[in-house]
Amino acid sequence: MNSTTLLVHDGSAAPDAPVTRVGGLPLAPAGTQWPTCTTCSGPLQFIAQMVLDGGRGVLSVFMCANDPGSCAEWSATAGGNRAYLFPPAGLVPIPLPALPDDEDDEDEDDDEDDEDEDDEDEDDEDDDVRQLGAVRAVERVEVAQPGYRSAAKAWSERSGRPPRHVLGQLGGTPEWLQNDETPDCAGCGGPMEFIARLEEGPDPVTAPNFGSGSAYAHACEPCGRAAFLWQC
């Protein structure tokens, strides 16, 4: 029987850990600029990075969270998200860009007392369009089931943990929520390889917004390109 590799929530991780994780800071070659949305020009939100086996690289995905639903962030080609296939070594954290409303926040802070400032800081962290509210370490778990849904169900029943602790799937064959939307490589024109499926995770407050659906990351390793989309 074929098996499925699940990505399972494994506690927290350092924001710059050089491992497969959801949230935190993206690692990239020195000098890489934080990506922006084609539609609204705001900074994209870093979603996850996946360290691929065999030194094949690090796939990182970003998505616009500035005005959800307005920038076609579900599309692999509309510019509301970005995916990158970085080399496996020599990566450093990309510096955080300024928030679009930083100046307004500073003016408001001048009129607030210390307690109000603390509350506002907490709200800013919750509403940060650049980062998720938590950093989740990921464990790879091999399950002797050929399909993703059946593997996730079997793992949950065996481990006694909630199904939402399954953060996705690594490799294998994608199970699409809608039609097959395998993206074509912008370089060579061929269909990209499926790399991973991602779920929103156990906590809706700190989760990426996939419209209560699932996201799919693909790559063309010969061309060094990647793509990202989600369905619901």
XYZ file of C-alpha atoms in Angstrom, residues 51-59 85-89 221:
15
model
C 12.941 22.466 3.507
C 13.020 19.937 0.676
C 14.876 16.642 0.935
C 18.203 16.014 -0.756
C 19.380 19.619 -0.770
C 16.738 20.538 -3.330
C 16.119 23.916 -1.766
C 13.699 25.784 0.467
C 10.236 26.616 -0.828
C 12.401 28.192 -4.473
C 15.542 29.303 -2.672
C 18.890 27.448 -2.563
C 19.383 25.137 0.433
C 22.258 27.023 2.062
C 13.177 22.697 -9.863
